Structure formats: C-alpha cells, structure tokens
C-alpha cells in the first residue's frame, strides 16, 4: 500500500482478529472470482473487489506468514471451466495492477523511474471491458484460440472464434511469421449489447448484466455440438424431425450471428518466431499490417503530463467510444525495459490500469430484503425502482450487512445515490437527505432466518455478519450447497442448475447434498420437474432430456479429481488452490480427515487458517455422513497415484518450473506428479529455481533459465526426473 514500509516484522504471529479478517477476505475474494470468471454472475462491484484485495495485501504485508498459496494475492484471477478442452498458453497471461487516483498513478511512475533511472516512453490505450483471449497463428493460419483462464491454461474456443468476422483465419502477409501468439479483448459494441438484451427479453430469457458478460456468454457456446445436433436432426425425415431441425437452424443462426457481431482488438503478443520487434507500438503496427484489429486510440507519450492528459480526455469522452471502457492502460513501450522491470506472481510491473470512477444516478429505495447463502450468511440487499446506469437497467444492489446499512444511513423509501461500480455491479452510495418527505423508515435486520425461522447470530464474537446456524436443515443453505456442488468451480454437473436443485429438495428426492449420488431414474420419475407427458405411442410419464443429462453427468462426476470433490464439499476457505495442495499431499479423503490442523497447515499452499477449517468441518457428524453417502453412491474420493505417502521423494526440497507441453501429461498432471515427489512447482524462473522442465514452445522462461544458469530438463526426460531425480537426468 502507498506509504507502507517495505520492512515488516515477523517476530510475532498475527492475533486472532487479524487472522479472522484475513480468512474472511480470502473467502470473499475467491467467491467473487468464481462468480465473475466461471459463473459469469458477478456478485460484488469491481471497486469493492479492488478494496477487498487491497486490504488483503495490506494485512499480508504486515503479516507475511499469512500469504499462503491459497491467497488471491498469489494468483491470477479466473479458472478454466471443463465445458471446453484445456489449452496451455505458450507464454503466461497476467492480470494488471490498478491505480484509482493521481497519487497511485504517480507512485507507479516513481517506481518505474527508480528502477530504470528515468520514465521511458509510455504507450496509452483505452481499457476495453471485454473477454481476454489468446490467439495462436502458425505460418499465417489461425491454429488455436483460448480464453485467459488462470493465465497458464485456458478454454479451447477455436471453433467459435472462426465465426467472428473481426478475427481473420489467415494473416494478410505474403510471408507471415512462423509463429505469433496474439492477446486481445473480444467485446460487444454498446449498440449491439442493447440489441442482444432486447433479443434476450423478447425470448423470455434473462438479459445480460453488461457487455463483458454478453461477450463471454456468446463465446462460451458449444457451436460444434450445436452443428452436430443440427445435422443429426436434418437426417430425421419426419414431421417432428423437420420441425426440430427448423428450430435448431434458427437457434444456430442466432448464435452464429451473435458471434459474428463480436469485435476484437489486440493488445499484445506472447510467443513469436520470425518476428524482430523491440516495442509495444511496433507490435501494433505489425499486427495491423497482418490484418489484426488494433486500437486506433493508442498513443505513445514521453512525459507524465501527456499520459495524464490522455487519461483525462477519455474520462470525459468514454461514451464516445463504440464499446464500454472502464479506464486506460499505461505500458512501458520498450520491450527491453519491460524485461528489466519484470513481473510479480500475478501482474507485470511495467503496466498499470488507471480505473475511472463509476457513474452515479438517483433512484428510489423501495425496500431492503435479505438472502441466505450456503454458509448461512444473511445478507441485506436493496430493492429499488428500476433505473438505467452505465448501459443497463438496475433494480437491486447489495448492502453487505446491517452495519453497512447503518453506515450508509439509508432508510426504506429514500431517494438514494446509486453507482454501478466498475460498470458491473450496482452499489447504493447513500441517501439524498434533502429529498426526504418524512415517510421513510429504518431497516431492521431480522432476528430469525427468513427461510427456516432459526434465530440468527454471529458465528463468532465480534463478527459483523450474522448467520443462520441451522446448517443441517435451512432450505436456503441446502439449495445453495446443492447448487454449488454442480457449479463449474466444483464438479461441473451439466443439468443440475438452480431450478433443478430446488426441485430435488422440494420433491424429497434428496434431503441434502449427501443424497446426490444416490439418485436414480425411478426417483426422478416421482418429481414433475424432471418428467414430461408421454409422446404418441408411449405410456406413462417420461424423463426429460435435462433429467437424463443430469443423471449421465452425475455418473461422470463420481470420478472427478479429489481436489474438485473437496471444493464441492463447501469446506470454508478451501478453494481450488488449497484443495489441489491437499489432494496432492494426502491423496485421499480418509487421510485428510485423519490429519491434524498442524499437519494440514504444513502443506505448502494451505496454512493454519485453512487447516483449522478442514478439521472443524470433519468434526461435524453430518459432514461425515455426506462422505459416507457419496462413497456408497460410488464416488471415488482418492487420488492414490499422486499421494506423497505413496511416492518416493526423489524431488524433495527442489523448486521446479514447468513450461511448454510435456508428453503424456496435462499441465495439472505434470504439476501434481512433481509435487507428489516432493517438489515445489512455481510459475516463474528465478535464482532459486532448481530446474526448468522445458517442452515445445518454452519461450521466455527458457531464455531466463539459460541466462541464470538454471539446469534445463527436456520435457521428454520428465518421467526420468520423477523416478530418479535431477542428478540422474543431468548425468544422462
């Protein structure tokens, strides 16, 4: 944080209140990331997320022992979903650090100045509110396209990208480069976004929250499967078959039309061969010559004042741009200077995103209601007269907790200031006091759960949040936990959406998520939601296609990796990073359940807070019943092959970086295999790196390893490294 000392004392452990706040922030930020990147249903505002993230950084700055691998400060936001095949990026993609005012921008200028001896020429461009994608062209032809994902692995969207007119399948050059990896943003224009939402509402579907979500939702369609389904329907020469084919043709045309309308603007390159360029601005000139869209608003400036003028201009003219923007990105233009500045674990030091303040409107606060989440947390939210702000209509906004309602001083019936923070999630700023009529009244936080009637209380003394302690029987918590099991971040069970989760509970098919893998077709036939009327020639009600899909995917989910099972169990603080670390180290649910908090905390990437949370979870009898039911249902709760207890520790104490493709392994599998042998696998090469495992298209990491004298292990020798250790590889 600005003004904080770089020197921190670790002589004493953080007190309980600091640890509690740290764990709360980790929980909030990871949940927000999952909602934003995976579910495409953002739950908090961009600027609120940024404030939480900064508070977390400040706590970890003062208490570095808390900065475990589970902390969001150590990772790039986002995670690949399993709806698409994984694609390993040739060169890692990073997030950007943010500046929210002149002082923070000035601090970044000063850091660059200090590191380089002067502020070099800086490239400025508007920050597009879109979906980051990575395009790979080989010999001038589009070879692959992927989402950013976690920065290392994304989703394969190559098939869909071929519909986007803005992205050429072939580069316009007589002698194209052998390889070029292009990064950029896919977006919907403001006008097209309005049209898409009108189409959504006309079809009775939910409108998209913002252009980014519309672009993301459009990209994340399985157009290949739609085409296969259409071809199959065309082959059925009956009235019903022809009618189905006509419907599928309309759907396919609509989806392909939406894809074609997406725009694209490049903002950088990754891996490259046959290209000799020295700056970001030269990259843009080259890409333009190759037929790749680049921003016409890009400019290189040599002074701080010129950069400030650029930022001020687009702050005033942001709505003159054809697409949504939420700020300006400032980059060091020269590549050599970029390399000298380097990167952190999540963002380059040579770039900064200056974020514009959100827009503000006024509307009437009609009511304040509450909802109950899967952990029992009771959250108030504002119900407002619909109002248009930052390109969409808003009628609800979060209020976080009762203390926040009091702090803001809002009354039910107030005219309030509302901002759509970060142009994504609406937030009530406060009341327009002078507009009060005397008919307004204060909100009273309920004392009983609105779903089950249980008395509400804080989980621990001093907590701001109140929770419903009826974890076993509260309908809201049961619904949310059941829905979470099927979410993309957990077991990714197609067919088990929110409505299906509600129906399973309402019909008594399940009593909690423990029953999920005991469901069969006979049970679903007793629930109207999962059945349809018989067709001609059939007798009795039949399962819907969605019900069949759900059953098939429940069966597939039984063999998902152990770490996904851990995430699905809703153990507090256990997100994907901690779950993967626990699964690699212990290999089975039984081993994790038997471990002490200290043993769990000692695992790299876990820590004391998470270790204690895991022990607390397994101490509950009804939680253990869930595990028992899942096992009876055939769920595999072990990854024995990757448990450190079953592997020789040939790489104990080593620090390994893996880059490029490794024959016979996915990136996750290679990481797990090395970790199971005792290695710590990191994402960047440094003087502390024991060795670099380099596959095809190793890129800049190979160059850095060579310059630092770090041993390089060919990807073909990876299995020898695992079995016999580094010395055996080097001797061979």
XYZ file of C-alpha atoms in Angstrom:
732
model
C 0.000 0.000 0.000
C 1.242 3.589 -0.580
C 3.096 4.872 2.438
C 3.647 1.423 3.955
C 7.171 0.384 4.892
C 8.763 -2.439 2.911
C 10.241 -3.791 6.104
C 7.829 -5.805 8.200
C 8.381 -7.692 11.401
C 7.507 -11.370 11.654
C 8.644 -11.763 15.245
C 5.132 -12.340 16.492
C 2.230 -14.237 14.984
C -0.876 -12.240 13.955
C -3.584 -12.054 16.570
C -6.893 -13.874 16.173
C -8.793 -10.850 14.844
C -6.230 -10.303 12.067
C -6.332 -13.970 11.086
C -10.127 -13.921 11.076
C -10.202 -10.868 8.816
C -7.597 -12.435 6.522
C -9.646 -15.611 6.155
C -12.817 -13.593 5.579
C -11.128 -11.596 2.803
C -9.753 -14.734 1.145
C -13.238 -16.266 1.219
C -14.914 -13.151 -0.203
C -12.355 -12.579 -2.971
C -12.195 -16.196 -4.128
C -16.003 -16.407 -4.154
C -16.176 -13.185 -6.164
C -13.614 -14.518 -8.643
C -15.564 -17.733 -9.131
C -18.817 -15.833 -9.691
C -17.200 -13.417 -12.161
C -14.971 -15.693 -14.243
C -16.710 -19.064 -14.077
C -20.410 -18.493 -13.417
C -20.465 -15.143 -15.305
C -22.678 -13.892 -12.461
C -20.618 -11.207 -10.672
C -21.594 -10.808 -7.017
C -19.690 -7.686 -5.962
C -18.624 -4.454 -7.608
C -15.240 -4.080 -9.299
C -14.201 -1.291 -6.959
C -15.399 -3.242 -3.914
C -13.339 -6.201 -5.108
C -10.361 -3.880 -5.502
C -10.841 -2.520 -1.969
C -11.018 -6.036 -0.516
C -7.938 -7.032 -2.494
C -6.002 -4.023 -1.230
C -6.999 -4.691 2.359
C -5.776 -8.271 1.952
C -2.465 -7.051 0.513
C -2.050 -4.694 3.459
C -2.679 -7.472 6.001
C -0.211 -9.782 4.270
C 2.342 -7.005 4.027
C 2.277 -6.693 7.812
C 1.900 -10.467 8.362
C 3.757 -12.228 5.512
C 3.258 -15.644 7.124
C -0.425 -15.442 6.105
C 0.373 -15.150 2.393
C -0.196 -18.836 1.605
C -0.736 -20.267 -1.849
C -4.500 -20.052 -1.256
C -4.334 -16.262 -1.069
C -5.684 -14.422 -4.157
C -2.636 -12.125 -3.972
C -0.530 -15.023 -5.227
C -2.613 -15.954 -8.275
C -4.172 -14.593 -11.452
C -7.974 -14.343 -11.252
C -10.039 -16.818 -13.204
C -10.054 -20.536 -13.790
C -10.616 -22.724 -16.806
C -14.045 -24.378 -16.949
C -14.313 -28.013 -18.048
C -17.024 -27.340 -20.625
C -14.165 -26.864 -23.151
C -10.885 -28.667 -23.654
C -7.850 -27.131 -21.898
C -5.254 -25.137 -23.808
C -1.863 -24.302 -22.330
C -0.795 -20.805 -23.304
C 2.620 -20.617 -24.938
C 3.515 -17.665 -22.707
C 1.655 -16.914 -19.488
C -1.000 -14.191 -19.410
C -1.077 -11.833 -16.427
C -3.575 -9.565 -14.714
C -2.977 -5.829 -14.336
C -2.422 -3.829 -11.187
C -4.760 -0.844 -10.805
C -4.453 2.828 -9.971
C -7.564 4.688 -8.828
C -6.297 8.228 -8.416
C -3.458 10.592 -9.321
C -1.394 9.644 -6.272
C -1.393 5.948 -7.154
C -0.531 6.702 -10.778
C 2.286 8.959 -9.593
C 3.573 6.188 -7.307
C 3.747 3.842 -10.313
C 5.625 6.467 -12.339
C 8.086 6.797 -9.454
C 8.664 3.038 -9.226
C 9.377 2.843 -12.956
C 11.654 5.894 -12.721
C 13.594 4.390 -9.803
C 14.023 1.004 -11.493
C 15.073 2.332 -14.907
C 16.683 5.642 -13.987
C 14.051 7.586 -15.940
C 10.455 7.266 -17.101
C 10.694 5.868 -20.656
C 8.152 6.422 -23.454
C 4.762 5.099 -22.352
C 2.053 3.586 -24.537
C -1.525 4.506 -23.585
C -4.687 2.724 -24.713
C -8.311 2.581 -23.575
C -9.151 -0.385 -21.354
C -11.840 -2.443 -23.103
C -14.440 -4.098 -20.885
C -14.391 -7.431 -22.709
C -13.195 -11.019 -22.554
C -9.438 -11.657 -22.756
C -8.477 -14.222 -25.402
C -5.255 -15.704 -26.740
C -4.851 -16.416 -30.488
C -2.055 -18.528 -31.950
C -1.185 -18.222 -35.647
C 1.231 -20.701 -37.230
C 2.552 -19.926 -40.710
C -0.165 -17.297 -41.044
C -3.128 -19.543 -40.207
C -5.213 -19.439 -37.044
C -4.155 -22.583 -35.141
C -5.883 -22.121 -31.802
C -7.847 -19.693 -29.659
C -8.364 -19.802 -25.917
C -9.735 -17.773 -23.031
C -7.290 -16.418 -20.457
C -8.372 -18.905 -17.766
C -5.901 -18.810 -14.882
C -3.209 -17.270 -17.084
C -1.494 -20.601 -17.707
C -4.362 -22.744 -19.025
C -7.490 -21.507 -20.790
C -10.529 -22.919 -22.607
C -10.272 -24.032 -26.229
C -12.680 -21.756 -28.153
C -11.031 -22.141 -31.577
C -14.196 -23.397 -33.288
C -16.254 -20.431 -32.105
C -13.652 -17.815 -32.962
C -13.902 -18.687 -36.642
C -17.372 -17.082 -36.681
C -16.041 -13.695 -35.528
C -15.567 -11.523 -38.574
C -13.065 -9.280 -36.789
C -10.625 -12.184 -36.358
C -9.008 -13.353 -39.615
C -8.402 -17.066 -40.187
C -5.410 -16.123 -42.344
C -2.993 -13.274 -41.785
C -2.655 -10.769 -44.630
C 1.064 -11.129 -45.367
C 2.943 -12.736 -48.244
C 5.488 -14.109 -45.778
C 3.758 -14.371 -42.396
C 5.713 -15.121 -39.215
C 6.243 -18.784 -38.400
C 4.546 -18.281 -35.027
C 2.783 -15.415 -33.298
C 0.651 -15.563 -30.157
C -1.723 -12.587 -30.065
C -3.519 -11.347 -26.954
C -6.590 -9.139 -27.061
C -10.159 -8.470 -25.980
C -13.349 -9.797 -27.544
C -16.210 -7.363 -26.961
C -19.723 -6.329 -27.916
C -20.290 -2.796 -29.074
C -22.605 -0.711 -26.913
C -25.239 -0.676 -29.656
C -25.051 -4.426 -30.243
C -25.261 -5.076 -26.499
C -28.595 -3.257 -26.380
C -29.868 -5.318 -29.315
C -28.751 -8.595 -27.721
C -30.548 -7.790 -24.484
C -33.709 -6.902 -26.393
C -33.475 -10.299 -28.093
C -32.973 -11.982 -24.706
C -36.003 -10.328 -23.156
C -38.183 -10.926 -26.233
C -37.353 -14.624 -25.889
C -38.266 -14.569 -22.206
C -34.617 -15.057 -21.170
C -32.651 -13.127 -18.561
C -30.818 -10.110 -20.041
C -27.044 -9.942 -19.664
C -25.689 -7.785 -16.838
C -23.133 -5.984 -19.020
C -21.328 -6.221 -22.384
C -18.497 -8.303 -20.934
C -20.870 -10.993 -19.699
C -22.736 -10.895 -23.011
C -19.469 -11.376 -24.917
C -18.354 -14.130 -22.541
C -21.707 -15.911 -22.750
C -21.666 -15.673 -26.535
C -18.142 -17.095 -26.774
C -18.860 -19.928 -24.315
C -21.335 -21.755 -26.554
C -20.550 -25.188 -27.929
C -21.196 -24.271 -31.553
C -19.568 -27.521 -32.679
C -22.085 -29.539 -30.680
C -24.930 -27.324 -31.942
C -23.836 -28.117 -35.506
C -23.676 -31.856 -34.806
C -27.131 -31.740 -33.239
C -28.500 -29.846 -36.235
C -27.013 -32.324 -38.719
C -28.478 -35.208 -36.742
C -31.926 -33.571 -36.764
C -31.749 -32.950 -40.523
C -31.256 -36.666 -41.047
C -34.663 -37.476 -39.472
C -37.173 -37.286 -42.332
C -40.368 -36.991 -40.262
C -42.643 -34.079 -39.415
C -41.268 -33.993 -35.902
C -37.681 -34.284 -37.141
C -38.138 -31.487 -39.675
C -39.756 -29.251 -37.045
C -36.860 -29.881 -34.681
C -34.351 -29.184 -37.447
C -36.050 -25.854 -38.245
C -35.866 -24.834 -34.576
C -32.218 -25.831 -34.339
C -31.438 -23.931 -37.544
C -32.971 -20.770 -36.088
C -31.005 -21.204 -32.849
C -27.794 -21.876 -34.761
C -28.301 -18.822 -36.975
C -28.964 -16.608 -33.949
C -25.898 -17.895 -32.096
C -23.604 -17.611 -35.118
C -24.964 -14.123 -35.820
C -24.111 -13.020 -32.298
C -20.608 -14.420 -32.667
C -20.136 -12.646 -35.978
C -21.086 -9.350 -34.325
C -18.350 -9.561 -31.709
C -15.447 -7.195 -32.078
C -11.795 -7.819 -31.304
C -8.855 -5.569 -30.506
C -5.330 -6.836 -29.920
C -3.298 -5.504 -27.007
C -0.098 -7.556 -27.081
C 1.827 -10.630 -28.173
C 3.247 -13.642 -26.378
C 5.349 -16.312 -28.070
C 6.712 -15.446 -31.503
C 9.105 -16.749 -34.152
C 10.265 -14.895 -37.230
C 9.410 -11.504 -35.729
C 12.044 -8.930 -34.785
C 10.353 -6.166 -32.810
C 11.501 -4.071 -29.905
C 8.449 -2.262 -28.571
C 4.723 -2.462 -27.931
C 3.971 0.227 -30.503
C 5.946 -1.700 -33.154
C 3.840 -4.763 -32.296
C 0.652 -2.847 -33.048
C 1.995 -1.590 -36.362
C 2.997 -5.139 -37.317
C -0.343 -6.623 -36.272
C -2.216 -4.000 -38.266
C -0.164 -4.965 -41.339
C -1.096 -8.599 -40.717
C -4.807 -7.754 -40.692
C -5.317 -7.933 -36.930
C -7.504 -5.154 -35.440
C -5.629 -2.800 -33.119
C -6.848 0.283 -31.303
C -6.899 3.499 -33.281
C -6.859 5.312 -29.923
C -3.398 4.057 -28.940
C -0.753 6.738 -28.396
C 2.856 6.810 -27.158
C 3.721 9.675 -24.810
C 7.087 10.749 -23.444
C 6.038 12.679 -20.323
C 3.871 12.091 -17.284
C 1.749 15.127 -18.108
C 0.953 13.786 -21.579
C -0.207 10.499 -20.033
C -2.410 12.406 -17.572
C -3.929 14.395 -20.452
C -4.717 11.158 -22.322
C -6.440 9.738 -19.230
C -8.407 12.938 -18.656
C -9.539 13.077 -22.288
C -11.069 9.598 -22.270
C -12.590 10.134 -18.845
C -14.613 12.905 -20.471
C -15.211 11.081 -23.774
C -15.626 7.494 -22.580
C -19.134 7.269 -24.060
C -17.873 8.390 -27.449
C -16.107 5.044 -27.777
C -18.100 2.340 -29.568
C -17.609 -0.139 -26.729
C -17.581 0.046 -22.940
C -14.318 1.168 -21.337
C -13.504 1.332 -17.646
C -10.169 3.098 -17.754
C -6.847 3.474 -19.514
C -3.917 1.047 -19.634
C -0.429 2.573 -19.482
C 2.513 0.388 -20.566
C 6.249 0.870 -20.848
C 6.672 0.774 -24.629
C 10.190 -0.684 -24.925
C 10.435 -4.482 -24.543
C 13.935 -4.389 -23.064
C 12.708 -2.017 -20.362
C 9.701 -4.284 -19.773
C 12.021 -7.236 -19.206
C 14.135 -5.227 -16.796
C 11.060 -4.313 -14.729
C 9.732 -7.904 -14.756
C 6.537 -9.237 -13.180
C 5.082 -10.204 -9.833
C 3.265 -13.517 -9.374
C 0.124 -12.026 -10.929
C 0.893 -8.772 -12.803
C 3.637 -7.063 -14.826
C 5.474 -4.198 -13.132
C 5.733 -2.413 -16.483
C 1.993 -1.731 -16.860
C -0.801 -0.171 -14.833
C -4.556 0.157 -15.390
C -5.926 3.540 -14.398
C -9.564 2.887 -13.427
C -12.206 5.571 -13.896
C -14.663 6.259 -11.089
C -18.100 4.696 -11.610
C -21.125 6.619 -12.786
C -23.756 7.830 -10.332
C -27.559 8.127 -10.680
C -30.524 8.626 -8.344
C -33.413 6.243 -7.706
C -35.940 5.297 -5.009
C -35.080 2.633 -2.424
C -38.353 0.685 -2.291
C -37.358 -1.957 0.252
C -34.468 -3.771 1.913
C -34.688 -7.574 1.876
C -32.246 -10.338 2.852
C -30.987 -13.579 1.365
C -29.252 -16.571 2.948
C -26.127 -18.102 1.395
C -24.681 -21.629 1.512
C -22.617 -20.873 4.627
C -25.661 -19.377 6.366
C -24.530 -15.790 5.915
C -27.519 -13.422 5.870
C -27.011 -10.507 3.505
C -29.284 -7.496 3.075
C -29.876 -6.086 -0.403
C -31.624 -3.014 -1.735
C -34.754 -3.253 -3.889
C -35.070 -0.104 -5.993
C -37.200 1.478 -8.636
C -35.551 0.336 -11.892
C -33.046 2.859 -13.196
C -30.651 2.900 -16.136
C -26.974 3.300 -15.264
C -23.788 2.568 -17.206
C -25.663 0.937 -20.060
C -28.130 -1.344 -18.265
C -31.236 -1.248 -16.071
C -30.697 -1.822 -12.340
C -33.284 -2.727 -9.699
C -31.229 -4.392 -6.926
C -27.940 -3.730 -5.162
C -26.020 -5.358 -2.329
C -25.819 -3.776 1.136
C -23.404 -6.373 2.634
C -24.509 -6.380 6.294
C -26.584 -4.462 8.855
C -23.636 -2.288 9.863
C -23.150 -1.192 6.272
C -26.827 -0.171 6.089
C -26.354 1.891 9.239
C -23.075 3.362 7.998
C -24.640 4.492 4.751
C -27.589 5.961 6.656
C -30.216 4.840 4.161
C -33.904 4.476 5.017
C -36.538 2.468 3.181
C -38.335 4.956 0.927
C -35.247 7.159 0.498
C -34.162 8.635 -2.769
C -30.595 7.287 -3.000
C -27.448 7.837 -4.979
C -26.622 4.672 -6.899
C -23.458 3.882 -8.734
C -22.732 0.981 -10.998
C -19.273 0.457 -9.612
C -16.760 -0.637 -12.185
C -19.645 -0.627 -14.666
C -20.607 -4.076 -13.381
C -22.423 -4.337 -10.025
C -24.676 -1.589 -8.632
C -23.996 -0.124 -5.201
C -26.030 2.228 -3.026
C -23.791 5.151 -2.034
C -26.131 6.921 0.372
C -29.377 8.853 0.746
C -30.375 12.146 -0.866
C -31.230 13.628 2.524
C -32.807 16.809 1.172
C -35.349 14.716 -0.770
C -36.838 13.061 2.347
C -40.553 13.518 2.998
C -40.803 12.028 6.498
C -42.447 8.833 5.275
C -39.177 6.892 5.214
C -38.410 4.267 7.864
C -35.351 2.374 9.075
C -34.433 -1.175 8.107
C -34.416 -3.745 10.888
C -32.237 -6.801 10.435
C -34.326 -9.932 11.017
C -33.618 -11.921 14.152
C -34.899 -15.134 12.619
C -33.940 -16.837 9.375
C -36.499 -15.906 6.678
C -36.212 -19.450 5.283
C -36.362 -21.684 8.370
C -37.186 -19.433 11.327
C -33.998 -20.254 13.267
C -32.634 -17.458 15.484
C -29.792 -15.671 13.725
C -26.449 -14.964 15.387
C -22.794 -14.195 14.587
C -20.644 -17.289 14.135
C -18.009 -15.822 16.449
C -17.961 -12.940 18.887
C -17.203 -9.707 17.074
C -18.319 -10.890 13.609
C -20.184 -8.273 11.590
C -22.056 -10.899 9.617
C -24.917 -12.832 11.171
C -25.652 -16.354 10.090
C -28.347 -18.955 10.261
C -26.846 -21.714 12.451
C -29.294 -24.292 11.099
C -26.678 -25.676 8.718
C -28.375 -29.073 8.514
C -31.958 -28.067 7.818
C -32.133 -24.497 6.468
C -33.740 -24.733 2.981
C -31.714 -21.792 1.651
C -28.392 -23.315 2.690
C -29.393 -26.718 1.350
C -30.296 -25.206 -2.033
C -27.123 -23.134 -2.278
C -24.834 -26.003 -1.277
C -26.509 -28.398 -3.702
C -26.195 -25.846 -6.492
C -22.541 -25.267 -5.551
C -21.708 -28.983 -5.964
C -22.758 -28.717 -9.619
C -21.013 -25.393 -10.291
C -18.152 -25.030 -12.748
C -15.649 -24.470 -9.963
C -16.660 -27.717 -8.247
C -17.930 -30.833 -10.096
C -19.376 -29.005 -13.138
C -22.514 -31.183 -13.442
C -24.489 -30.173 -16.526
C -28.254 -30.425 -15.981
C -28.104 -29.631 -12.275
C -28.890 -25.923 -12.310
C -30.525 -23.842 -9.611
C -34.092 -24.805 -10.580
C -33.152 -28.478 -10.670
C -31.546 -28.197 -7.213
C -34.731 -26.629 -5.838
C -36.881 -29.346 -7.428
C -34.735 -32.156 -5.975
C -35.259 -30.768 -2.492
C -38.919 -29.815 -2.902
C -39.819 -33.283 -4.212
C -37.870 -35.017 -1.460
C -35.575 -36.759 -3.955
C -32.670 -35.569 -1.777
C -32.544 -34.243 1.771
C -29.091 -32.723 1.373
C -26.112 -32.903 -0.972
C -25.121 -36.272 0.542
C -28.007 -37.926 -1.352
C -26.943 -36.518 -4.702
C -25.072 -39.581 -5.942
C -27.780 -41.982 -4.764
C -30.332 -40.562 -7.229
C -31.668 -42.868 -9.925
C -34.205 -42.597 -12.740
C -37.017 -44.069 -10.650
C -36.599 -41.349 -8.038
C -36.699 -38.601 -10.674
C -39.884 -40.019 -12.184
C -41.634 -39.091 -8.931
C -40.796 -35.395 -9.440
C -42.824 -33.441 -12.059
C -39.899 -31.092 -12.767
C -37.894 -33.945 -14.285
C -40.704 -35.572 -16.259
C -42.780 -34.914 -19.364
C -46.055 -36.140 -20.778
C -45.777 -39.285 -22.913
C -45.466 -38.835 -26.662
C -47.629 -40.697 -29.128
C -47.186 -44.421 -28.630
C -45.611 -44.026 -25.156
C -47.229 -44.849 -21.824
C -46.647 -43.117 -18.518
C -44.589 -40.020 -17.806
C -41.032 -39.965 -19.143
C -37.824 -38.317 -18.017
C -36.976 -35.035 -19.713
C -33.764 -34.710 -21.705
C -32.400 -32.450 -18.958
C -33.052 -35.171 -16.363
C -31.211 -37.721 -18.496
C -28.336 -35.301 -18.933
C -28.153 -34.717 -15.199
C -28.078 -38.445 -14.417
C -25.360 -39.064 -17.009
C -23.233 -36.222 -15.673
C -23.741 -37.277 -12.060
C -22.247 -40.616 -13.069
C -19.288 -38.905 -14.746
C -18.760 -36.666 -11.722
C -18.113 -39.685 -9.491
C -14.588 -39.996 -10.859
C -13.648 -36.298 -10.893
C -10.286 -35.478 -9.234
C -10.175 -35.420 -5.449
C -9.492 -31.690 -5.314
C -12.794 -30.975 -7.068
C -14.581 -33.153 -4.516
C -13.019 -31.068 -1.733
C -14.225 -27.838 -3.330
C -17.707 -29.331 -3.802
C -17.998 -30.145 -0.083
C -18.186 -26.404 0.786
C -15.415 -26.570 3.394
C -14.873 -22.982 4.456
C -11.797 -21.320 2.897
C -10.993 -24.391 0.761
C -10.886 -23.140 -2.803
C -9.189 -24.776 -5.815
C -5.623 -23.898 -4.788
C -5.838 -25.326 -1.256
C -7.895 -28.288 -2.484
C -5.266 -29.210 -5.068
C -2.498 -28.917 -2.479
C -4.369 -31.161 -0.028
C -5.208 -33.719 -2.712
C -1.592 -33.874 -3.920
C -0.199 -34.267 -0.425
C -2.646 -36.693 1.180
C -4.139 -38.457 -1.842
C -7.419 -39.495 -0.185
C -10.320 -38.080 1.791
C -9.583 -40.539 4.616
C -6.028 -39.249 5.004
C -7.218 -35.640 5.030
C -9.915 -36.408 7.606
C -7.376 -38.062 9.927
C -4.799 -35.251 9.680
C -4.349 -32.720 12.483
C -4.621 -28.979 11.900
C -0.838 -28.724 12.185
C -0.273 -31.459 9.600
C -2.729 -29.816 7.225
C -1.259 -26.351 7.773
C 2.237 -27.631 6.990
C 1.219 -28.429 3.411
C 2.550 -25.822 1.011
C -0.383 -23.689 -0.140
C -2.632 -24.429 2.859
C -1.688 -22.705 6.131
C -3.101 -22.623 9.645
C -6.455 -20.939 8.952
C -7.407 -23.450 6.273
C -6.037 -26.357 8.285
C -8.245 -25.472 11.234
C -11.270 -25.043 8.947
C -10.768 -28.523 7.487
C -10.518 -30.093 10.962
C -13.673 -28.265 12.067
C -15.543 -29.499 9.002
C -14.709 -33.162 9.551
C -15.582 -32.858 13.246
C -19.273 -32.488 12.307
C -21.093 -35.844 12.263
C -23.444 -34.799 9.448
C -20.478 -33.858 7.288
C -19.020 -37.325 7.745
C -22.423 -38.739 6.785
C -22.170 -36.877 3.475
C -18.804 -38.540 2.800
C -20.284 -41.940 3.671
C -23.250 -41.442 1.329
C -21.006 -40.303 -1.534
C -18.832 -43.387 -1.109
C -21.915 -45.628 -1.059
C -23.013 -43.902 -4.253
C -19.754 -44.871 -5.968
C -17.891 -41.565 -5.683
C -14.107 -42.020 -5.822
C -12.597 -39.908 -3.053
C -8.931 -40.709 -3.599
C -6.114 -39.838 -5.966
C -3.785 -42.502 -4.587
C -1.433 -42.282 -7.515
C -0.479 -38.714 -6.596
C -0.331 -39.043 -2.812
C 3.061 -38.129 -1.297
C 2.567 -41.074 1.031
C 2.821 -43.494 -1.940
C 5.650 -41.848 -3.890
C 9.414 -41.795 -3.414
C 10.506 -38.249 -2.623
C 13.014 -38.014 -5.477
C 12.473 -34.247 -5.806
C 12.218 -33.335 -2.117
C 13.183 -29.718 -1.486
C 13.526 -28.807 -5.162
C 11.864 -25.843 -6.851
C 10.699 -26.655 -10.373
C 9.187 -24.612 -13.193
C 7.324 -26.419 -15.991
C 6.799 -24.688 -19.332
C 5.610 -25.856 -22.721
C 3.931 -29.206 -23.343
C 5.081 -32.353 -21.504
C 4.425 -35.634 -23.391
C 1.869 -37.804 -21.647
C 0.844 -35.143 -19.122
C -1.533 -32.219 -18.949
C -0.146 -29.180 -17.111
C -2.142 -30.054 -13.975
C -0.990 -33.674 -14.128
C 2.668 -32.716 -14.516
C 2.418 -30.286 -11.607
C 0.705 -32.886 -9.417
C 3.260 -35.565 -10.312
C 6.216 -33.327 -9.432
C 4.555 -32.153 -6.216
C 3.856 -35.764 -5.219
C 7.610 -36.400 -5.480
C 8.295 -33.559 -3.053
C 8.918 -30.638 -5.436
C 7.551 -27.142 -5.126
C 6.233 -26.152 -8.555
C 6.271 -22.418 -9.280
C 5.281 -20.302 -12.255
C 8.407 -18.205 -12.822
C 12.139 -18.817 -13.131
C 14.440 -17.243 -10.548
C 17.841 -17.831 -8.957
C 16.084 -20.179 -6.503
C 14.779 -22.459 -9.271
C 16.293 -25.950 -9.144
C 15.469 -26.789 -12.745
C 13.223 -25.853 -15.657
C 11.249 -28.596 -17.424
C 11.032 -27.250 -20.967
C 8.648 -28.586 -23.572
C 7.823 -27.363 -27.071
C 7.459 -23.549 -27.310
C 9.145 -22.985 -23.936
C 9.533 -19.274 -24.734
C 10.923 -16.620 -22.405
C 11.269 -18.932 -19.394
C 13.854 -20.965 -21.258
C 15.786 -17.790 -22.072
C 15.696 -16.680 -18.442
C 16.783 -20.108 -17.171
C 19.716 -20.090 -19.577
C 20.764 -16.594 -18.506
C 20.621 -17.574 -14.806
C 22.391 -20.884 -15.301
C 19.371 -22.886 -14.163
C 19.520 -26.533 -15.353
C 17.071 -27.285 -18.177
C 15.375 -30.693 -18.345
C 13.859 -31.616 -21.734
C 10.163 -32.472 -21.426
C 10.946 -35.931 -22.847
C 13.042 -36.641 -19.724
C 10.326 -35.603 -17.279
C 9.487 -39.168 -16.257
C 13.168 -39.881 -15.593
C 13.249 -36.758 -13.425
C 10.284 -38.045 -11.443
C 11.628 -41.553 -10.994
C 15.348 -40.898 -10.465
C 15.788 -37.218 -9.659
C 17.662 -34.322 -11.263
C 21.143 -35.782 -10.898
C 20.214 -38.815 -12.990
C 18.848 -36.588 -15.763
C 21.943 -34.388 -15.831
C 24.272 -37.404 -15.918
C 22.258 -38.936 -18.752
